[in-house]
């Protein structure tokens, strides 16, 4: 590990929940880097060579329905890792992984992570619990996009972003929001205006500022609570101290 990463790994809650012995082996192999907004971590179908543990950036997983239509299928911040499906045998990314908000991440070669997870059953269990929650998130998002209103979906997405950043605003265009929510730009602008009229957010010059988190919680669909609960359940099953 290089630079200031010897302390910063603690910001990633998944790394922090690994058993000490496994973590110290892994830390030697991690390198810190900056991920810049709008850059892809992986394209859809691309081979996964590195696994990323976000510290203060957010990565969004996007599926293409056809050449024009896209939709978010996962959001990953400092609670998780990008490229988790390699632990389930995947070699290639099934979706595009795009950096939504800029920041630092730690990365490790996929082959190293697979080897370490094979060595320790406890580490494997922790990482697979997370992977399972990520897949559950994806399934919930599919239902969300089918059944819930653009305003409720937008509130849900904003709350998920708010959970993963420490600042009160972030840069995002309505075009990208439309790509994530699988809807037209005009629909997104209308939903943004609805939340803005209630003074829950402010949308100014390509940035969204959070004004009233409680208010957003009143506007979101039930998917937000369901997805949050899935992560809580995945981390609570880490109580066992066993390590192999
Ligand atoms: Zn929903």
PDB file of N, CA, C and O and ligand atoms in Angstrom, residues 144 148 156 221 223, ligand 1:
ATOM      1  N   UNK A 144     -38.333  -1.261  -8.539  1.00  0.00           N
ATOM      2  CA  UNK A 144     -38.542   0.174  -8.322  1.00  0.00           C
ATOM      3  C   UNK A 144     -38.814   0.885  -9.650  1.00  0.00           C
ATOM      4  O   UNK A 144     -39.757   1.673  -9.762  1.00  0.00           O
ATOM      5  N   UNK A 148     -42.601   2.378  -9.414  1.00  0.00           N
ATOM      6  CA  UNK A 148     -42.679   3.611  -8.625  1.00  0.00           C
ATOM      7  C   UNK A 148     -42.544   4.871  -9.475  1.00  0.00           C
ATOM      8  O   UNK A 148     -41.992   4.835 -10.566  1.00  0.00           O
ATOM      9  N   UNK A 156     -35.424   8.308  -3.740  1.00  0.00           N
ATOM     10  CA  UNK A 156     -34.718   7.096  -3.305  1.00  0.00           C
ATOM     11  C   UNK A 156     -33.250   7.143  -3.740  1.00  0.00           C
ATOM     12  O   UNK A 156     -32.328   6.891  -2.949  1.00  0.00           O
ATOM     13  N   UNK A 221     -39.981   5.963  -2.183  1.00  0.00           N
ATOM     14  CA  UNK A 221     -40.757   4.721  -2.126  1.00  0.00           C
ATOM     15  C   UNK A 221     -40.154   3.809  -1.052  1.00  0.00           C
ATOM     16  O   UNK A 221     -39.093   4.115  -0.494  1.00  0.00           O
ATOM     17  N   UNK A 223     -38.618   1.183  -1.389  1.00  0.00           N
ATOM     18  CA  UNK A 223     -37.367   0.541  -1.832  1.00  0.00           C
ATOM     19  C   UNK A 223     -36.163   1.031  -1.027  1.00  0.00           C
ATOM     20  O   UNK A 223     -35.240   0.255  -0.772  1.00  0.00           O
TER      21      UNK A 223
HETATM   22 ZN1  LIG B   1     -38.975   2.154  -5.443  1.00  0.00          ZN
END
